[in-house]
XYZ file of C-alpha atoms in Angstrom:
701
model
C 69.742 75.459 186.562
C 72.732 76.514 183.784
C 73.878 73.479 182.584
C 77.155 73.564 184.792
C 74.487 72.525 188.275
C 73.113 69.859 186.312
C 75.292 68.364 185.492
C 77.021 68.463 188.886
C 74.357 67.315 190.833
C 73.608 64.044 189.005
C 78.150 63.269 188.548
C 77.864 60.554 191.530
C 82.006 61.472 192.412
C 80.604 64.638 193.936
C 80.721 64.305 197.531
C 78.566 67.468 197.316
C 76.412 66.165 195.158
C 72.916 63.956 196.207
C 73.748 61.292 194.111
C 77.622 60.189 195.750
C 78.018 56.899 195.325
C 81.168 55.975 197.971
C 82.431 53.416 197.185
C 82.566 53.995 193.410
C 84.696 58.317 194.878
C 86.288 55.709 196.332
C 88.054 52.974 194.072
C 88.110 56.190 191.977
C 90.763 57.524 194.017
C 92.173 54.583 195.200
C 92.968 54.496 191.144
C 93.894 57.593 190.362
C 95.882 59.207 193.833
C 99.159 58.745 195.104
C 99.570 57.292 198.688
C 99.758 60.424 200.358
C 97.397 61.848 198.043
C 94.817 59.033 199.574
C 96.230 60.385 202.571
C 95.824 64.044 202.751
C 92.374 63.600 200.797
C 91.277 61.675 204.381
C 92.692 64.152 206.659
C 90.795 66.659 204.401
C 87.632 64.901 204.800
C 88.250 64.658 208.524
C 88.696 68.302 209.527
C 85.449 68.445 207.542
C 83.354 65.708 208.891
C 84.393 67.444 212.375
C 83.193 71.368 211.520
C 80.067 70.233 209.954
C 79.970 68.488 213.115
C 81.035 71.516 215.414
C 78.260 73.383 212.506
C 75.620 71.692 213.358
C 75.378 71.545 217.470
C 75.661 75.127 217.460
C 72.849 75.673 215.337
C 70.799 73.372 218.082
C 72.168 75.384 221.301
C 70.801 78.581 218.297
C 67.997 77.215 217.547
C 66.715 75.548 221.079
C 67.024 79.606 222.804
C 65.236 80.687 220.691
C 61.853 78.295 220.809
C 62.606 79.287 224.849
C 62.173 82.738 224.453
C 59.587 82.725 222.390
C 57.093 80.015 224.787
C 58.128 83.346 227.395
C 56.535 85.975 225.538
C 53.809 84.020 224.594
C 53.059 83.516 227.861
C 53.835 86.839 228.219
C 52.145 88.068 226.285
C 48.666 86.454 227.865
C 49.575 88.514 230.943
C 48.795 91.948 229.552
C 46.297 91.339 226.982
C 44.698 90.532 229.887
C 45.038 93.702 231.328
C 44.677 95.270 228.218
C 41.051 94.425 228.152
C 40.846 95.808 231.695
C 41.320 98.723 231.161
C 39.819 99.346 227.351
C 35.770 97.982 229.492
C 37.155 101.280 231.676
C 37.971 103.628 229.203
C 34.594 103.024 228.018
C 32.386 103.796 230.521
C 34.171 106.915 231.301
C 33.597 107.902 227.956
C 29.915 107.196 228.255
C 29.668 109.717 231.500
C 31.332 111.846 229.810
C 29.525 112.507 226.851
C 26.542 112.590 228.896
C 27.795 114.806 231.509
C 28.269 117.100 227.813
C 24.379 116.238 226.312
C 23.384 117.890 229.923
C 25.642 120.908 229.485
C 24.805 121.958 226.647
C 21.130 122.410 226.924
C 21.538 124.667 230.055
C 24.425 126.928 228.094
C 21.768 127.136 225.096
C 19.950 130.151 226.351
C 23.105 132.229 227.549
C 24.841 131.423 224.688
C 22.629 133.151 222.411
C 22.611 136.552 224.517
C 25.827 136.457 224.273
C 25.864 136.191 220.812
C 23.414 139.254 220.626
C 24.921 141.149 222.800
C 28.860 140.328 220.469
C 26.784 141.970 217.750
C 25.824 144.507 219.621
C 29.827 145.681 220.365
C 30.127 145.547 217.133
C 27.581 147.605 216.388
C 28.770 149.978 219.138
C 32.791 149.546 217.748
C 31.025 151.075 214.381
C 29.168 153.613 215.780
C 32.180 154.718 217.886
C 34.339 154.255 215.244
C 31.970 156.405 213.033
C 31.634 159.655 215.889
C 35.173 159.428 216.685
C 36.260 159.557 212.718
C 36.405 163.555 212.091
C 39.041 164.393 215.011
C 40.624 160.948 213.794
C 40.603 162.365 210.086
C 41.926 165.280 211.646
C 45.121 164.229 213.511
C 46.187 162.287 210.758
C 45.891 164.772 207.992
C 47.456 167.343 211.272
C 50.406 164.830 210.936
C 50.760 164.101 207.739
C 49.572 161.151 207.228
C 47.749 161.286 205.050
C 46.787 158.005 203.854
C 45.643 156.548 207.071
C 42.385 160.026 206.936
C 41.993 158.688 202.759
C 42.155 154.537 204.544
C 39.733 155.542 207.610
C 37.363 156.894 205.151
C 37.015 154.694 202.924
C 35.511 152.540 205.437
C 33.698 154.474 207.123
C 32.337 155.645 203.329
C 29.507 151.864 203.158
C 28.359 152.940 206.504
C 27.460 156.236 205.725
C 26.274 155.570 202.387
C 23.776 153.096 203.813
C 22.904 154.650 207.283
C 23.527 158.892 205.958
C 20.197 160.041 205.852
C 19.427 159.803 209.360
C 19.796 162.748 211.442
C 21.922 161.314 214.333
C 25.082 160.343 210.742
C 24.376 163.345 208.452
C 26.492 165.786 210.668
C 28.971 163.797 210.880
C 28.376 162.749 206.832
C 28.944 166.654 206.215
C 31.345 167.150 208.304
C 33.677 164.237 207.404
C 32.630 165.464 203.718
C 34.734 169.028 204.697
C 37.422 167.378 205.540
C 38.110 165.258 202.624
C 37.759 168.311 200.660
C 40.461 169.675 202.330
C 42.863 167.445 202.601
C 42.218 167.104 198.352
C 42.325 170.251 198.603
C 46.278 170.121 199.935
C 46.622 167.069 197.588
C 46.758 169.486 194.578
C 49.125 171.903 197.232
C 51.118 168.909 197.147
C 51.345 168.046 193.034
C 51.595 171.387 192.780
C 55.077 172.172 194.550
C 58.299 171.924 193.330
C 60.232 170.665 196.130
C 57.783 167.559 195.745
C 60.139 164.069 194.597
C 58.763 161.610 192.746
C 57.176 159.620 195.727
C 54.938 161.457 196.954
C 53.717 162.749 193.403
C 52.774 159.497 192.826
C 51.457 159.090 196.133
C 49.427 162.368 196.448
C 47.948 161.330 193.206
C 47.163 157.125 193.724
C 45.030 159.088 197.210
C 43.327 160.712 195.830
C 42.368 158.297 192.240
C 40.965 156.484 196.106
C 39.081 159.609 196.803
C 37.109 159.137 193.429
C 38.988 161.855 191.456
C 38.726 161.394 187.268
C 41.886 159.829 185.640
C 41.723 162.203 183.074
C 42.101 165.389 185.683
C 44.102 163.201 187.610
C 46.396 162.533 184.472
C 46.334 166.009 183.419
C 47.728 166.914 187.202
C 50.598 164.635 187.607
C 51.687 165.367 184.004
C 51.365 169.185 185.213
C 52.899 168.977 188.104
C 56.601 166.223 187.398
C 57.028 168.495 184.003
C 57.183 171.447 186.751
C 59.318 169.173 188.892
C 61.276 168.693 185.410
C 61.980 172.479 184.598
C 64.294 173.324 187.811
C 65.877 170.613 187.189
C 66.003 171.996 183.197
C 67.068 175.635 184.815
C 70.134 173.901 187.633
C 71.459 172.023 184.683
C 71.130 175.160 182.094
C 72.272 177.193 184.399
C 76.139 174.233 184.420
C 76.315 174.545 180.933
C 79.262 177.678 181.478
C 80.328 176.811 184.879
C 81.600 172.521 184.023
C 82.231 170.253 181.714
C 80.217 167.050 180.143
C 81.438 164.395 182.855
C 79.976 166.801 185.366
C 77.123 167.530 183.882
C 75.924 164.229 182.538
C 76.604 162.955 185.350
C 74.215 166.312 187.067
C 71.978 164.892 184.648
C 71.792 161.624 184.778
C 71.373 161.496 188.861
C 68.393 163.894 188.997
C 66.631 165.310 185.554
C 66.993 161.409 183.767
C 66.633 159.966 187.335
C 63.214 161.595 188.576
C 61.076 161.357 184.439
C 62.124 157.647 184.860
C 60.086 157.764 188.271
C 57.739 159.689 187.280
C 56.573 157.337 183.811
C 56.762 154.283 186.031
C 54.550 156.377 188.820
C 52.202 157.428 185.508
C 52.192 153.800 183.206
C 52.082 151.735 187.762
C 49.218 154.679 188.473
C 47.247 154.518 185.532
C 48.229 150.952 183.635
C 44.288 150.369 181.758
C 43.913 153.950 180.231
C 45.438 154.762 176.587
C 48.453 157.087 177.910
C 48.339 159.402 175.128
C 49.759 162.468 177.078
C 52.513 160.701 177.790
C 55.392 159.540 174.536
C 54.574 164.384 174.032
C 55.056 164.665 177.956
C 59.020 162.327 177.799
C 59.468 163.914 174.152
C 58.665 167.865 175.014
C 61.664 167.415 177.795
C 63.747 165.287 176.471
C 64.126 167.046 173.413
C 64.943 169.943 175.933
C 68.474 167.328 177.504
C 69.610 167.140 173.750
C 69.424 170.706 173.850
C 71.129 171.543 176.883
C 73.870 167.939 175.931
C 74.718 169.801 172.606
C 75.327 172.904 173.830
C 77.634 171.593 176.918
C 78.937 169.011 174.042
C 80.163 171.919 172.294
C 81.502 173.938 175.027
C 85.907 174.063 174.834
C 86.107 171.800 178.341
C 84.636 169.238 176.164
C 87.641 169.129 173.809
C 89.519 167.127 175.024
C 88.340 163.638 173.253
C 89.101 161.104 175.891
C 86.357 162.724 178.436
C 83.851 163.944 176.117
C 83.459 160.057 174.532
C 83.129 158.865 178.522
C 80.141 161.562 179.401
C 78.660 160.482 175.723
C 79.365 156.817 176.913
C 77.658 157.428 180.043
C 74.902 159.889 178.688
C 73.788 157.551 175.847
C 73.395 153.992 178.693
C 71.816 156.050 180.447
C 69.138 157.126 177.640
C 68.613 153.454 176.696
C 67.951 152.988 179.927
C 65.135 155.752 179.264
C 64.501 154.254 175.708
C 62.992 151.015 177.874
C 60.300 153.562 179.954
C 59.674 155.452 177.870
C 59.082 153.539 174.111
C 59.304 156.178 171.724
C 61.501 155.310 168.772
C 61.832 159.752 168.513
C 63.191 159.903 171.322
C 64.989 156.565 170.120
C 66.167 158.098 166.757
C 67.804 161.760 168.745
C 70.087 158.963 170.757
C 71.514 158.249 167.420
C 71.190 160.971 166.234
C 73.421 162.837 169.602
C 76.809 160.268 168.934
C 75.773 160.703 165.401
C 76.339 165.223 165.758
C 79.439 164.014 169.183
C 81.087 162.594 166.075
C 80.811 164.372 164.027
C 81.682 167.675 166.192
C 84.950 165.997 167.278
C 85.123 165.245 162.861
C 84.261 169.919 162.750
C 87.003 170.293 165.017
C 90.221 168.476 163.782
C 88.572 169.920 160.737
C 89.671 173.987 162.395
C 92.930 172.737 163.995
C 94.080 171.325 161.299
C 93.597 174.195 158.979
C 94.551 176.674 161.144
C 97.769 174.762 162.612
C 99.216 174.835 158.664
C 97.651 178.480 158.151
C 100.676 178.758 161.208
C 102.593 176.812 159.284
C 102.381 179.046 155.902
C 102.968 182.026 157.750
C 106.048 180.993 159.237
C 106.974 179.909 155.268
C 105.933 183.220 153.906
C 108.327 184.902 157.198
C 111.105 182.699 155.678
C 111.339 183.236 152.094
C 110.648 186.566 152.323
C 114.355 187.172 154.858
C 116.111 185.063 153.324
C 115.162 184.197 149.746
C 113.995 181.887 147.212
C 118.294 181.255 146.779
C 118.330 180.239 149.914
C 116.268 177.623 151.309
C 116.022 174.837 149.300
C 112.221 175.052 148.340
C 112.254 171.301 147.885
C 112.309 170.482 151.579
C 110.174 173.276 152.488
C 107.249 171.601 150.359
C 108.897 167.682 151.746
C 107.983 169.922 155.457
C 104.019 170.804 154.848
C 103.463 167.933 152.940
C 103.941 165.462 155.864
C 103.168 167.865 158.699
C 99.430 167.892 156.844
C 99.673 164.010 156.525
C 100.567 163.494 160.022
C 97.959 166.037 161.758
C 95.381 164.408 159.162
C 96.527 160.998 159.732
C 95.762 161.904 163.664
C 93.116 163.061 163.826
C 91.869 160.289 161.978
C 93.327 157.862 164.459
C 91.752 160.005 167.210
C 88.271 159.661 165.764
C 88.505 155.380 165.887
C 88.189 156.275 170.152
C 84.745 155.851 168.757
C 84.704 152.286 168.339
C 86.365 151.042 171.773
C 85.074 147.949 172.043
C 83.851 148.952 176.084
C 81.598 152.079 174.698
C 77.698 150.737 175.008
C 77.657 152.378 171.358
C 81.423 151.265 169.814
C 80.925 148.701 167.883
C 77.191 149.457 166.244
C 77.775 149.458 162.724
C 76.161 153.100 162.833
C 78.617 153.930 165.108
C 81.147 153.064 162.791
C 79.406 154.402 159.506
C 79.399 158.108 161.451
C 82.988 157.665 162.247
C 84.209 156.430 159.030
C 81.701 159.138 157.061
C 83.055 162.147 159.456
C 86.779 160.417 159.103
C 86.854 160.745 155.083
C 85.064 164.231 156.143
C 87.835 165.482 158.116
C 90.245 164.475 154.259
C 88.102 165.453 152.169
C 87.227 169.238 153.565
C 90.653 170.341 154.862
C 91.904 169.040 150.781
C 89.150 171.164 149.956
C 89.832 173.725 152.416
C 93.366 173.818 151.265
C 92.579 173.919 147.678
C 89.920 177.431 148.475
C 92.555 178.832 150.267
C 95.635 177.948 147.342
C 93.413 179.516 144.901
C 92.149 182.867 147.293
C 95.986 183.256 147.496
C 96.983 183.138 144.656
C 94.060 185.187 143.123
C 95.653 187.801 145.355
C 99.228 187.870 143.696
C 99.612 191.428 143.095
C 100.429 190.976 147.386
C 103.937 191.888 147.667
C 102.827 189.367 150.888
C 102.221 186.316 148.774
C 105.972 185.175 147.736
C 105.512 183.860 144.337
C 107.958 180.775 145.456
C 104.576 179.752 147.624
C 102.554 180.241 144.782
C 104.890 177.118 143.379
C 104.681 175.696 146.796
C 101.401 175.044 147.693
C 100.916 174.409 143.477
C 103.468 171.083 143.537
C 101.670 169.848 147.056
C 98.018 169.812 144.976
C 99.572 167.827 142.536
C 101.806 165.484 145.049
C 98.626 165.043 147.105
C 96.579 164.519 144.110
C 98.699 162.249 142.868
C 99.506 160.169 145.917
C 97.890 162.400 149.220
C 94.030 161.070 148.726
C 94.805 158.150 147.673
C 96.897 157.319 150.092
C 94.692 159.283 153.336
C 91.992 156.648 151.712
C 93.514 153.936 152.264
C 94.527 154.671 156.072
C 91.446 155.450 156.787
C 90.086 151.863 156.012
C 93.257 150.648 157.311
C 91.352 151.992 160.786
C 88.609 150.495 160.150
C 89.522 147.259 159.640
C 91.352 147.225 162.844
C 88.975 149.116 165.465
C 86.106 147.620 164.265
C 86.662 143.643 162.146
C 83.964 142.740 160.298
C 82.200 145.682 159.341
C 81.085 147.125 156.609
C 82.083 150.285 154.761
C 81.482 152.192 152.386
C 84.222 153.307 149.743
C 84.155 157.517 149.269
C 84.402 158.982 146.403
C 88.767 160.591 146.114
C 87.413 162.382 142.919
C 86.045 165.078 143.853
C 88.348 166.154 146.119
C 91.371 165.481 142.997
C 89.447 167.689 141.065
C 89.133 170.610 143.635
C 93.402 169.750 143.735
C 94.108 170.204 140.284
C 91.942 172.781 140.253
C 93.777 174.800 142.854
C 96.883 174.089 141.507
C 96.502 174.496 137.770
C 95.220 178.422 139.564
C 98.089 178.931 140.871
C 100.879 178.543 137.928
C 98.506 180.038 136.038
C 98.524 182.783 138.889
C 102.554 182.712 138.791
C 102.891 182.893 135.232
C 100.852 185.279 135.197
C 102.219 187.085 138.367
C 106.193 186.624 136.941
C 105.472 187.428 133.176
C 103.448 190.466 133.935
C 106.297 191.929 136.738
C 108.524 191.044 134.398
C 106.254 193.936 131.264
C 105.410 195.915 133.698
C 109.017 196.413 133.578
C 110.031 196.169 129.897
C 106.707 198.185 129.637
C 107.500 201.520 130.949
C 111.201 201.070 130.032
C 109.708 201.012 126.376
C 106.516 203.916 127.288
C 109.684 206.513 128.913
C 111.921 206.336 126.695
C 112.540 208.597 123.110
C 113.134 206.393 120.923
C 114.058 208.433 117.461
C 116.259 210.785 119.684
C 117.917 208.121 121.141
C 121.850 208.131 122.114
C 123.379 204.914 119.968
C 124.601 202.044 121.845
C 126.541 201.681 124.490
C 125.748 198.016 126.085
C 121.468 196.397 126.774
C 119.963 198.786 129.277
C 119.835 198.347 133.421
C 115.842 196.926 132.703
C 117.118 194.273 130.289
C 118.710 193.052 133.726
C 116.464 193.482 136.114
C 113.748 191.436 133.747
C 117.019 188.756 133.590
C 117.022 187.808 136.991
C 113.134 187.958 137.635
C 112.977 185.557 134.942
C 115.442 183.946 136.122
C 114.678 183.422 140.244
C 110.658 182.018 139.580
C 113.105 179.971 136.523
C 114.787 178.862 140.180
C 112.036 178.735 141.957
C 110.310 176.064 139.532
C 113.393 173.747 138.903
C 113.980 172.975 142.265
C 110.409 171.734 142.804
C 109.191 170.425 139.330
C 110.651 167.885 136.609
C 113.139 170.003 133.478
C 111.675 168.226 129.949
C 112.411 171.269 127.836
C 116.734 169.773 126.411
C 119.633 172.233 126.692
C 119.982 173.676 123.629
C 123.403 173.578 121.974
C 125.529 175.933 120.860
C 125.018 176.390 117.290
C 121.292 176.624 118.121
C 122.271 179.637 119.986
C 124.425 181.866 117.433
C 122.430 185.160 116.662
C 119.833 184.593 114.592
C 120.288 189.123 114.719
C 122.205 188.347 110.650
C 120.222 188.297 109.027
C 118.292 191.098 106.112
C 114.948 193.081 107.472
C 113.908 192.127 104.123
C 114.015 188.582 106.067
C 111.168 189.635 108.818
C 108.000 188.444 106.841
C 104.948 189.702 107.782
C 104.190 185.839 107.519
C 106.112 185.424 110.381
C 104.381 188.327 112.302
C 100.969 186.554 111.887
C 103.164 183.418 113.132
C 103.936 185.400 116.238
C 100.120 186.929 116.743
C 98.830 183.382 117.134
C 100.959 182.550 120.695
C 98.478 181.980 122.973
C 100.268 183.795 125.469
C 98.105 183.206 128.751
C 97.610 179.937 127.912
C 97.005 177.864 131.199
C 100.557 177.040 132.210
C 101.962 173.898 132.193
C 103.010 171.239 135.441
C 106.865 171.259 134.446
C 110.081 173.697 134.562
C 110.280 174.608 130.618
C 106.601 175.645 130.630
C 106.289 177.958 133.510
C 109.476 179.503 131.905
C 107.599 179.774 128.866
C 104.996 181.307 130.354
C 106.197 183.719 132.169
C 108.651 184.135 128.968
C 105.344 184.708 126.518
C 103.485 187.034 129.031
C 106.549 189.820 129.148
C 106.929 189.715 125.633
C 104.852 190.020 123.900
C 104.509 192.779 126.182
C 107.601 194.275 125.003
C 106.150 193.491 120.959
C 102.871 195.891 121.782
C 104.707 198.434 123.604
C 107.627 198.537 120.331
C 104.448 199.265 117.823
C 103.288 202.492 119.618
C 106.611 203.794 119.266
C 109.681 205.772 116.218
C 112.165 205.001 116.257
C 114.856 206.694 114.690
C 118.216 204.468 113.916
C 119.411 204.276 117.387
C 116.984 203.903 118.995
C 116.451 201.235 116.721
C 119.911 199.478 117.048
C 119.450 199.820 121.396
C 116.994 198.153 121.164
C 119.147 194.882 118.820
C 120.436 195.001 121.891
C 118.942 194.298 124.078
C 117.061 192.044 122.279
C 120.160 190.754 121.132
C 121.054 190.303 124.621
C 118.080 188.892 125.936
C 118.055 185.751 124.027
C 121.265 185.488 124.791
C 120.401 185.473 128.782
C 116.734 183.700 127.767
C 118.192 181.149 126.069
C 120.424 179.816 128.670
C 117.014 179.145 131.072
C 115.815 176.497 129.535
C 113.045 177.975 127.531
C 111.599 177.159 124.089
C 113.483 179.168 122.123
C 112.033 178.285 118.998
C 108.800 180.717 120.678
C 112.297 183.030 122.638
C 113.517 183.485 119.031
C 110.354 184.113 118.107
C 109.054 186.460 119.718
C 111.834 188.942 120.336
C 112.337 188.587 116.530
C 108.587 189.540 116.030
C 109.649 192.920 118.892
C 112.633 194.084 116.282
C 110.167 192.920 113.518
C 108.380 196.229 114.635
C 110.704 198.615 115.968
C 112.827 197.920 112.226
C 108.842 198.548 110.926
C 108.669 201.767 112.816
C 111.707 203.464 112.371
C 112.522 206.611 110.456
C 115.911 204.840 109.226
C 116.614 201.187 109.915
C 119.795 200.380 109.541
C 120.518 196.884 111.914
C 124.301 196.636 113.429
C 126.270 193.632 111.890
C 125.949 191.057 114.776
C 129.408 190.653 115.375
C 129.397 194.370 117.773
C 126.128 193.301 118.628
C 128.111 190.674 120.656
C 130.700 193.217 121.782
C 128.403 195.485 122.949
C 126.568 193.015 124.887
C 129.857 191.406 126.199
C 130.668 194.688 127.772
C 128.365 195.926 128.677
């Protein structure tokens, strides 16, 4: 009891307490309460008393009714127990009578039961004998109706009896006849295995029946795999015939639904039937079939109908998913690795197609540029615009190819986010970049070697050289960074090895240098040939008095000016323009001024040095080739006085015109001075004209 309950139970003023003291309660109430409170308390107590009295009367009535009902129930139970006792006595007597009757019946039927059991066993034996006698006919009927499983089941059921009683004459004929029937059945099942039209489930059923007929597992394995191979060969022939007339999607659907499906069933049945064996022949069998499938798939991929990226990826995804499912059945590491190789080869094949397409389209663009240059010439064509167009076109084609290859990394593909696939795509993309630029370099080198051909304008060599240089400086790095960005977007989180760009840059640099050297030599030799023919074909000893510069000098100037104009559009100019004082004629010196020292200096000029990527270097390179040829040809001729003066006019004209092109005047003057000095040494009457007269002749000419 809690503390509060104890206090309430001991409080004499609590009306509900057992220690309630009415006098104290009344005295306390009279002291503390008002008259109205006393009257209200009196009314409350009267009301509670009446309620308790009513409750007590109700309880008394209820208890009285329950007592009366219980008395009647006890009285009724006494009478019912007496009736039940009488019925139980009767039941006991009836059971005793039944027991006696049952004993009498058992004694009378004991002998009859023994006879019945004997007859039942005899009946079972007769049924077995009847089954044996009817067995040959039942076997023939089941075999004729192609119910081979029923025939084998009946024969296996009868084997125990035949083995036990087969030595008796009455069963020997049955056993021999059944053996002949089963021998024919085995032959039928083997023929069924060899039939290429037999389905995989029928193959499995035939092998299972032969195993029940005590065929050895080793022979059944060989027969099963041989028959399965024959059936799969039919599928392979059909797929091979489809290669030339279908696309990759249709071919893959056919392959998945026929050959690979049957191969999966064959291998599953093989495992199920020979699960207690080592299955040593199965991996070799599966790898042999799959190698032929892979070979056909590679042929389909190379078909023009399969060149589209979307159709190629869809077909490859279906094929790879099926191969993954087949790996769970075949369990061959070779097949698994080959499945990865198939995806990688498809990526490489697509990259090869992209590279070939870019190369072909770029060659077409070059052909159009060549036609434009041949028809319009350098003066009416902006070479910088052509260069920009070629560069933008090439970069856009390469970037489009890279974006196309990124489709192999889609999230919904079974191989899309595999690290090995990302590496293959990255390598293939870089192959497109590197092979395209290296091919461009090789093409430029090849065209540079064909510089003497009239079909290749020298302007085109300059454009290609500048293109290679700009790709070397910025293009390779731009494409490489673009590739890394695409890989990060397509396969975030996958790390790809950074490619080495140096080798590509070296190819481009070498090609540019080759083209520049070729252009310089081509222009220089063209001008040199003009000068060589004009010098060697003229009789300088009997030459008339000069009236002006010869026409060949104008053609040489036009040739060199045309090349310089083309170079000025593409390459920067580093040579400062000459002042008027530096352009004054240098031919006012006396003949004694042409000393052997000057000739030695001029001979040390490296004529065929590598051309620089600069307007002045290109012009100087062609100038050296042309004027060096002039010097050497002059040394082979003998001059008269007028011949020497004609050469003086020609040299002065070349010095005036060529110095305006940004050439190195020291080099120009040295070569021209060497030519005139050589003519003086070879002249029988070395008398030069006054510089003023030379100027007048050149201006009048």
